[in-house]
Amino acid sequence: GAVVSQHPSWVICKSGTSVKIECRSLDFQATTMFWYRQFPKQSLMLMATSNEGSKATYEQGVEKDKFLINHASLTLSTLTVTSAHPEDSSFYICSVGGREWSYEQYFGPGTRLTVT
Amino acid sequence: GENVEQHPSTLSVQEGDSAVIKCTYSDSASNYFPWYKQELGKRPQLIIDIRSNVGEKKDQRIAVTLNKTAKHFSLHITETQPEDSAVYFCAAPPYNTDKLIFGTGTRLQVFP
């Protein structure tokens, strides 16, 4: 499977500030990456599908102006949480895959965001 | 859109026993059904998957069965070990999309 990294692994920020999370595909070029959010003891909720060179596709209910996604290269996608609030505190995980990988998805290690 | 339901939410078994987790999906055109294992604070790991052209797939102590008519698939773990303790998620892709819709998860505890 694909090797995926995320940075940072954890971050604490103050309410009202912005945080950027990076997702890198280390061993193959990923046209498509996915961003998930996972609250404690809950499932993975897809936030958006990130497409290299084009705009991300957001799931219903996810604010695109709050969660900015940039997929500028085939190995890097970034998620920026703007004007973060305590309710944005969560585990954010990216993955690579989709139809170019016969639907298989491989996940990064996740980023734990705490907003104080 | 695709809806994936997963049962049970928690499952406790004695070491050596078998564990079965079931998922149902709504999109009859879905054709790929993975199972992920997630340990606390870690990333989900793909442990087995099945595609719509087969009814069963095995990998050592783990097997997945698929019933496309009934739109459900199951994860079977035999001879469970304490290291099998984790949260397991099923998933399915809506037809003609890249994304996966995940079930709500099953917390499996294997007691020695």
PDB file of C-alpha atoms in Angstrom:
ATOM      1  CA  GLY A   1       0.000   0.000   0.000  1.00  0.00           C
ATOM      2  CA  ALA A   2       0.870   3.671  -0.173  1.00  0.00           C
ATOM      3  CA  VAL A   3       2.941   5.402   2.485  1.00  0.00           C
ATOM      4  CA  VAL A   4       1.338   8.589   3.758  1.00  0.00           C
ATOM      5  CA  SER A   5       2.678  11.128   6.236  1.00  0.00           C
ATOM      6  CA  GLN A   6       1.036  14.020   8.031  1.00  0.00           C
ATOM      7  CA  HIS A   7       2.468  17.025   9.748  1.00  0.00           C
ATOM      8  CA  PRO A   8       2.129  18.034  12.478  1.00  0.00           C
ATOM      9  CA  SER A   9       1.080  14.990  14.496  1.00  0.00           C
ATOM     10  CA  TRP A  10      -0.497  17.243  17.088  1.00  0.00           C
ATOM     11  CA  VAL A  11      -1.092  20.959  17.455  1.00  0.00           C
ATOM     12  CA  ILE A  12      -2.591  23.259  20.053  1.00  0.00           C
ATOM     13  CA  CYS A  13      -3.818  26.659  18.959  1.00  0.00           C
ATOM     14  CA  LYS A  14      -5.795  29.540  20.373  1.00  0.00           C
ATOM     15  CA  SER A  15      -9.370  30.214  19.377  1.00  0.00           C
ATOM     16  CA  GLY A  16      -9.563  32.484  16.336  1.00  0.00           C
ATOM     17  CA  THR A  17      -6.236  31.471  14.823  1.00  0.00           C
ATOM     18  CA  SER A  18      -5.628  29.311  11.742  1.00  0.00           C
ATOM     19  CA  VAL A  19      -3.838  25.985  11.534  1.00  0.00           C
ATOM     20  CA  LYS A  20      -2.401  24.239   8.485  1.00  0.00           C
ATOM     21  CA  ILE A  21      -2.073  20.461   8.280  1.00  0.00           C
ATOM     22  CA  GLU A  22       0.020  18.800   5.596  1.00  0.00           C
ATOM     23  CA  CYS A  23      -0.570  15.405   4.010  1.00  0.00           C
ATOM     24  CA  ARG A  24       2.131  13.860   1.881  1.00  0.00           C
ATOM     25  CA  SER A  25       2.106  10.786  -0.313  1.00  0.00           C
ATOM     26  CA  LEU A  26       5.666   9.511   0.021  1.00  0.00           C
ATOM     27  CA  ASP A  27       5.905   6.743  -2.520  1.00  0.00           C
ATOM     28  CA  PHE A  28       3.468   7.488  -5.282  1.00  0.00           C
ATOM     29  CA  GLN A  29       1.824  10.394  -6.997  1.00  0.00           C
ATOM     30  CA  ALA A  30      -1.708  10.895  -5.788  1.00  0.00           C
ATOM     31  CA  THR A  31      -4.242  12.577  -8.013  1.00  0.00           C
ATOM     32  CA  THR A  32      -6.821  12.233  -5.268  1.00  0.00           C
ATOM     33  CA  MET A  33      -6.505  12.641  -1.526  1.00  0.00           C
ATOM     34  CA  PHE A  34      -9.203  12.645   1.120  1.00  0.00           C
ATOM     35  CA  TRP A  35      -9.619  14.519   4.376  1.00  0.00           C
ATOM     36  CA  TYR A  36     -11.507  13.008   7.298  1.00  0.00           C
ATOM     37  CA  ARG A  37     -12.399  14.218  10.759  1.00  0.00           C
ATOM     38  CA  GLN A  38     -12.815  11.830  13.664  1.00  0.00           C
ATOM     39  CA  PHE A  39     -14.246  12.817  17.039  1.00  0.00           C
ATOM     40  CA  PRO A  40     -13.496  10.616  20.079  1.00  0.00           C
ATOM     41  CA  LYS A  41     -15.134   7.201  19.893  1.00  0.00           C
ATOM     42  CA  GLN A  42     -16.777   8.076  16.576  1.00  0.00           C
ATOM     43  CA  SER A  43     -16.380   7.036  12.986  1.00  0.00           C
ATOM     44  CA  LEU A  44     -14.414   8.622  10.195  1.00  0.00           C
ATOM     45  CA  MET A  45     -16.396  11.427   8.613  1.00  0.00           C
ATOM     46  CA  LEU A  46     -15.309  12.442   5.141  1.00  0.00           C
ATOM     47  CA  MET A  47     -14.854  16.193   4.912  1.00  0.00           C
ATOM     48  CA  ALA A  48     -13.681  16.610   1.342  1.00  0.00           C
ATOM     49  CA  THR A  49     -12.038  15.018  -1.645  1.00  0.00           C
ATOM     50  CA  SER A  50      -8.903  16.827  -2.735  1.00  0.00           C
ATOM     51  CA  ASN A  51      -8.074  16.762  -6.443  1.00  0.00           C
ATOM     52  CA  GLU A  52      -4.664  17.765  -7.731  1.00  0.00           C
ATOM     53  CA  GLY A  53      -4.832  20.966  -9.740  1.00  0.00           C
ATOM     54  CA  SER A  54      -8.509  21.621  -9.136  1.00  0.00           C
ATOM     55  CA  LYS A  55     -10.895  22.643  -6.410  1.00  0.00           C
ATOM     56  CA  ALA A  56     -11.736  20.235  -3.639  1.00  0.00           C
ATOM     57  CA  THR A  57     -15.148  18.613  -3.436  1.00  0.00           C
ATOM     58  CA  TYR A  58     -16.674  19.168  -0.016  1.00  0.00           C
ATOM     59  CA  GLU A  59     -19.213  16.936   1.683  1.00  0.00           C
ATOM     60  CA  GLN A  60     -22.564  18.334   2.638  1.00  0.00           C
ATOM     61  CA  GLY A  61     -22.400  20.399   5.788  1.00  0.00           C
ATOM     62  CA  VAL A  62     -18.657  21.083   5.622  1.00  0.00           C
ATOM     63  CA  GLU A  63     -17.854  24.781   5.352  1.00  0.00           C
ATOM     64  CA  LYS A  64     -15.467  25.260   2.463  1.00  0.00           C
ATOM     65  CA  ASP A  65     -14.483  28.734   3.632  1.00  0.00           C
ATOM     66  CA  LYS A  66     -13.528  27.392   7.034  1.00  0.00           C
ATOM     67  CA  PHE A  67     -11.674  24.275   5.913  1.00  0.00           C
ATOM     68  CA  LEU A  68      -9.440  25.352   3.051  1.00  0.00           C
ATOM     69  CA  ILE A  69      -7.943  22.553   1.008  1.00  0.00           C
ATOM     70  CA  ASN A  70      -5.089  22.945  -1.447  1.00  0.00           C
ATOM     71  CA  HIS A  71      -3.724  20.087  -3.568  1.00  0.00           C
ATOM     72  CA  ALA A  72      -0.993  21.873  -5.466  1.00  0.00           C
ATOM     73  CA  SER A  73       1.131  18.847  -6.307  1.00  0.00           C
ATOM     74  CA  LEU A  74       0.746  15.110  -6.751  1.00  0.00           C
ATOM     75  CA  THR A  75       2.389  14.463  -3.404  1.00  0.00           C
ATOM     76  CA  LEU A  76       1.016  17.185  -1.147  1.00  0.00           C
ATOM     77  CA  SER A  77      -2.402  18.273   0.041  1.00  0.00           C
ATOM     78  CA  THR A  78      -2.974  20.780   2.824  1.00  0.00           C
ATOM     79  CA  LEU A  79      -5.942  21.452   5.064  1.00  0.00           C
ATOM     80  CA  THR A  80      -6.156  24.843   6.739  1.00  0.00           C
ATOM     81  CA  VAL A  81      -8.614  25.280   9.566  1.00  0.00           C
ATOM     82  CA  THR A  82      -9.377  28.990   9.607  1.00  0.00           C
ATOM     83  CA  SER A  83     -10.611  30.910  12.635  1.00  0.00           C
ATOM     84  CA  ALA A  84     -10.502  27.762  14.710  1.00  0.00           C
ATOM     85  CA  HIS A  85     -12.903  27.282  17.605  1.00  0.00           C
ATOM     86  CA  PRO A  86     -12.914  24.718  20.411  1.00  0.00           C
ATOM     87  CA  GLU A  87     -15.549  22.674  18.566  1.00  0.00           C
ATOM     88  CA  ASP A  88     -13.026  22.168  15.756  1.00  0.00           C
ATOM     89  CA  SER A  89     -10.857  20.165  18.133  1.00  0.00           C
ATOM     90  CA  SER A  90     -10.645  16.718  16.585  1.00  0.00           C
ATOM     91  CA  PHE A  91      -8.441  14.102  14.954  1.00  0.00           C
ATOM     92  CA  TYR A  92      -7.883  15.007  11.294  1.00  0.00           C
ATOM     93  CA  ILE A  93      -6.747  12.204   9.009  1.00  0.00           C
ATOM     94  CA  CYS A  94      -5.894  12.236   5.336  1.00  0.00           C
ATOM     95  CA  SER A  95      -5.768   9.344   2.935  1.00  0.00           C
ATOM     96  CA  VAL A  96      -4.675   8.659  -0.615  1.00  0.00           C
ATOM     97  CA  GLY A  97      -6.268   6.326  -3.103  1.00  0.00           C
ATOM     98  CA  GLY A  98      -9.624   6.098  -4.767  1.00  0.00           C
ATOM     99  CA  ARG A  99     -10.281   4.717  -8.206  1.00  0.00           C
ATOM    100  CA  GLU A 100      -6.653   5.072  -9.345  1.00  0.00           C
ATOM    101  CA  TRP A 101      -5.898   2.550  -6.593  1.00  0.00           C
ATOM    102  CA  SER A 102      -8.931   0.357  -7.335  1.00  0.00           C
ATOM    103  CA  TYR A 103     -10.776   2.188  -4.545  1.00  0.00           C
ATOM    104  CA  GLU A 104      -8.236   1.252  -1.844  1.00  0.00           C
ATOM    105  CA  GLN A 105      -7.366   4.054   0.553  1.00  0.00           C
ATOM    106  CA  TYR A 106      -4.276   4.359   2.723  1.00  0.00           C
ATOM    107  CA  PHE A 107      -4.291   6.667   5.667  1.00  0.00           C
ATOM    108  CA  GLY A 108      -1.846   9.090   7.189  1.00  0.00           C
ATOM    109  CA  PRO A 109      -1.103   8.924  10.927  1.00  0.00           C
ATOM    110  CA  GLY A 110      -3.514  11.756  11.720  1.00  0.00           C
ATOM    111  CA  THR A 111      -3.197  15.166  13.330  1.00  0.00           C
ATOM    112  CA  ARG A 112      -4.739  15.864  16.701  1.00  0.00           C
ATOM    113  CA  LEU A 113      -5.930  19.463  16.858  1.00  0.00           C
ATOM    114  CA  THR A 114      -6.803  21.077  20.165  1.00  0.00           C
ATOM    115  CA  VAL A 115      -8.243  24.585  20.123  1.00  0.00           C
ATOM    116  CA  THR A 116      -8.141  26.421  23.446  1.00  0.00           C
TER     117      THR A 116
ATOM    118  CA  GLY B   1     -26.237   8.471  -1.427  1.00  0.00           C
ATOM    119  CA  GLU B   2     -24.548   5.518   0.194  1.00  0.00           C
ATOM    120  CA  ASN B   3     -25.463   4.632   3.755  1.00  0.00           C
ATOM    121  CA  VAL B   4     -23.451   2.054   5.683  1.00  0.00           C
ATOM    122  CA  GLU B   5     -24.723   0.529   8.916  1.00  0.00           C
ATOM    123  CA  GLN B   6     -22.522  -1.564  11.184  1.00  0.00           C
ATOM    124  CA  HIS B   7     -23.355  -3.914  14.064  1.00  0.00           C
ATOM    125  CA  PRO B   8     -22.613  -4.513  16.849  1.00  0.00           C
ATOM    126  CA  SER B   9     -21.123  -1.329  18.255  1.00  0.00           C
ATOM    127  CA  THR B  10     -19.200  -3.305  20.874  1.00  0.00           C
ATOM    128  CA  LEU B  11     -18.174  -6.928  21.004  1.00  0.00           C
ATOM    129  CA  SER B  12     -16.408  -8.764  23.803  1.00  0.00           C
ATOM    130  CA  VAL B  13     -15.037 -12.265  23.276  1.00  0.00           C
ATOM    131  CA  GLN B  14     -12.766 -14.668  25.061  1.00  0.00           C
ATOM    132  CA  GLU B  15      -9.383 -15.316  23.553  1.00  0.00           C
ATOM    133  CA  GLY B  16      -9.654 -18.142  21.039  1.00  0.00           C
ATOM    134  CA  ASP B  17     -13.305 -17.506  20.232  1.00  0.00           C
ATOM    135  CA  SER B  18     -14.568 -16.160  16.924  1.00  0.00           C
ATOM    136  CA  ALA B  19     -15.882 -12.653  16.291  1.00  0.00           C
ATOM    137  CA  VAL B  20     -18.277 -11.559  13.574  1.00  0.00           C
ATOM    138  CA  ILE B  21     -19.073  -7.971  12.582  1.00  0.00           C
ATOM    139  CA  LYS B  22     -21.766  -7.167  10.051  1.00  0.00           C
ATOM    140  CA  CYS B  23     -22.380  -4.234   7.735  1.00  0.00           C
ATOM    141  CA  THR B  24     -25.200  -3.357   5.395  1.00  0.00           C
ATOM    142  CA  TYR B  25     -25.040  -0.851   2.582  1.00  0.00           C
ATOM    143  CA  SER B  26     -27.679   0.930   0.565  1.00  0.00           C
ATOM    144  CA  ASP B  27     -26.155   1.559  -2.886  1.00  0.00           C
ATOM    145  CA  SER B  28     -26.669  -1.616  -4.900  1.00  0.00           C
ATOM    146  CA  ALA B  29     -24.033  -0.423  -7.395  1.00  0.00           C
ATOM    147  CA  SER B  30     -21.240  -0.383  -4.777  1.00  0.00           C
ATOM    148  CA  ASN B  31     -18.511  -2.811  -5.800  1.00  0.00           C
ATOM    149  CA  TYR B  32     -15.750  -2.592  -3.205  1.00  0.00           C
ATOM    150  CA  PHE B  33     -15.985  -3.417   0.505  1.00  0.00           C
ATOM    151  CA  PRO B  34     -12.965  -2.879   2.763  1.00  0.00           C
ATOM    152  CA  TRP B  35     -12.450  -3.470   6.449  1.00  0.00           C
ATOM    153  CA  TYR B  36     -10.141  -1.287   8.516  1.00  0.00           C
ATOM    154  CA  LYS B  37      -8.664  -1.823  11.968  1.00  0.00           C
ATOM    155  CA  GLN B  38      -7.901   1.201  14.106  1.00  0.00           C
ATOM    156  CA  GLU B  39      -5.998   1.053  17.368  1.00  0.00           C
ATOM    157  CA  LEU B  40      -6.349   3.883  19.844  1.00  0.00           C
ATOM    158  CA  GLY B  41      -4.780   7.078  18.551  1.00  0.00           C
ATOM    159  CA  LYS B  42      -3.508   5.387  15.394  1.00  0.00           C
ATOM    160  CA  ARG B  43      -4.379   5.466  11.749  1.00  0.00           C
ATOM    161  CA  PRO B  44      -6.925   3.034  10.245  1.00  0.00           C
ATOM    162  CA  GLN B  45      -5.193   0.077   8.637  1.00  0.00           C
ATOM    163  CA  LEU B  46      -6.701  -1.857   5.739  1.00  0.00           C
ATOM    164  CA  ILE B  47      -6.891  -5.487   6.868  1.00  0.00           C
ATOM    165  CA  ILE B  48      -8.974  -7.127   4.164  1.00  0.00           C
ATOM    166  CA  ASP B  49     -11.292  -6.168   1.335  1.00  0.00           C
ATOM    167  CA  ILE B  50     -13.615  -7.845  -1.114  1.00  0.00           C
ATOM    168  CA  ARG B  51     -14.934  -6.888  -4.502  1.00  0.00           C
ATOM    169  CA  SER B  52     -18.362  -7.554  -5.876  1.00  0.00           C
ATOM    170  CA  ASN B  53     -17.314 -10.396  -8.169  1.00  0.00           C
ATOM    171  CA  VAL B  54     -16.546 -12.772  -5.274  1.00  0.00           C
ATOM    172  CA  GLY B  55     -18.527 -13.989  -2.292  1.00  0.00           C
ATOM    173  CA  GLU B  56     -15.755 -14.722   0.190  1.00  0.00           C
ATOM    174  CA  LYS B  57     -12.116 -13.927   0.791  1.00  0.00           C
ATOM    175  CA  LYS B  58      -9.790 -15.277   3.472  1.00  0.00           C
ATOM    176  CA  ASP B  59      -6.453 -14.180   4.835  1.00  0.00           C
ATOM    177  CA  GLN B  60      -5.222 -16.409   7.637  1.00  0.00           C
ATOM    178  CA  ARG B  61      -7.550 -15.818  10.619  1.00  0.00           C
ATOM    179  CA  ILE B  62      -9.564 -13.122   8.874  1.00  0.00           C
ATOM    180  CA  ALA B  63     -12.314 -13.593   6.302  1.00  0.00           C
ATOM    181  CA  VAL B  64     -14.903 -11.377   4.663  1.00  0.00           C
ATOM    182  CA  THR B  65     -18.147 -12.572   3.121  1.00  0.00           C
ATOM    183  CA  LEU B  66     -20.373 -10.620   0.752  1.00  0.00           C
ATOM    184  CA  ASN B  67     -24.039 -11.065  -0.038  1.00  0.00           C
ATOM    185  CA  LYS B  68     -24.851  -8.620  -2.828  1.00  0.00           C
ATOM    186  CA  THR B  69     -28.494  -9.636  -3.007  1.00  0.00           C
ATOM    187  CA  ALA B  70     -29.045  -8.732   0.620  1.00  0.00           C
ATOM    188  CA  LYS B  71     -26.495  -5.866   0.454  1.00  0.00           C
ATOM    189  CA  HIS B  72     -24.494  -6.946   3.432  1.00  0.00           C
ATOM    190  CA  PHE B  73     -20.963  -8.047   4.157  1.00  0.00           C
ATOM    191  CA  SER B  74     -19.326  -9.447   7.264  1.00  0.00           C
ATOM    192  CA  LEU B  75     -15.908  -9.652   8.867  1.00  0.00           C
ATOM    193  CA  HIS B  76     -15.020 -12.946  10.546  1.00  0.00           C
ATOM    194  CA  ILE B  77     -12.060 -13.266  12.895  1.00  0.00           C
ATOM    195  CA  THR B  78     -11.255 -16.755  14.128  1.00  0.00           C
ATOM    196  CA  GLU B  79      -9.030 -17.774  17.046  1.00  0.00           C
ATOM    197  CA  THR B  80      -9.080 -14.239  18.400  1.00  0.00           C
ATOM    198  CA  GLN B  81      -6.061 -12.908  20.257  1.00  0.00           C
ATOM    199  CA  PRO B  82      -5.720  -9.942  22.642  1.00  0.00           C
ATOM    200  CA  GLU B  83      -3.889  -8.007  19.917  1.00  0.00           C
ATOM    201  CA  ASP B  84      -7.073  -8.159  17.822  1.00  0.00           C
ATOM    202  CA  SER B  85      -8.601  -5.711  20.303  1.00  0.00           C
ATOM    203  CA  ALA B  86      -9.298  -2.492  18.361  1.00  0.00           C
ATOM    204  CA  VAL B  87     -12.063  -0.641  16.575  1.00  0.00           C
ATOM    205  CA  TYR B  88     -13.058  -2.117  13.236  1.00  0.00           C
ATOM    206  CA  PHE B  89     -14.703  -0.107  10.466  1.00  0.00           C
ATOM    207  CA  CYS B  90     -16.391  -1.281   7.307  1.00  0.00           C
ATOM    208  CA  ALA B  91     -16.809   1.000   4.311  1.00  0.00           C
ATOM    209  CA  ALA B  92     -18.286   1.160   0.847  1.00  0.00           C
ATOM    210  CA  PRO B  93     -17.969   3.592  -2.062  1.00  0.00           C
ATOM    211  CA  PRO B  94     -21.008   5.245  -3.615  1.00  0.00           C
ATOM    212  CA  TYR B  95     -21.200   4.209  -7.244  1.00  0.00           C
ATOM    213  CA  ASN B  96     -18.882   6.042  -9.606  1.00  0.00           C
ATOM    214  CA  THR B  97     -17.097   8.003  -6.889  1.00  0.00           C
ATOM    215  CA  ASP B  98     -13.627   7.802  -5.376  1.00  0.00           C
ATOM    216  CA  LYS B  99     -14.738   8.228  -1.795  1.00  0.00           C
ATOM    217  CA  LEU B 100     -15.555   5.730   0.950  1.00  0.00           C
ATOM    218  CA  ILE B 101     -18.457   5.954   3.355  1.00  0.00           C
ATOM    219  CA  PHE B 102     -17.592   4.382   6.697  1.00  0.00           C
ATOM    220  CA  GLY B 103     -19.732   2.444   9.113  1.00  0.00           C
ATOM    221  CA  THR B 104     -20.034   3.559  12.719  1.00  0.00           C
ATOM    222  CA  GLY B 105     -17.383   1.143  13.984  1.00  0.00           C
ATOM    223  CA  THR B 106     -17.235  -1.889  16.266  1.00  0.00           C
ATOM    224  CA  ARG B 107     -15.094  -1.894  19.369  1.00  0.00           C
ATOM    225  CA  LEU B 108     -13.756  -5.417  19.770  1.00  0.00           C
ATOM    226  CA  GLN B 109     -12.308  -6.504  23.089  1.00  0.00           C
ATOM    227  CA  VAL B 110     -10.589  -9.859  23.363  1.00  0.00           C
ATOM    228  CA  PHE B 111     -10.106 -11.005  26.934  1.00  0.00           C
ATOM    229  CA  PRO B 112      -7.240 -13.352  27.763  1.00  0.00           C
TER     230      PRO B 112
END
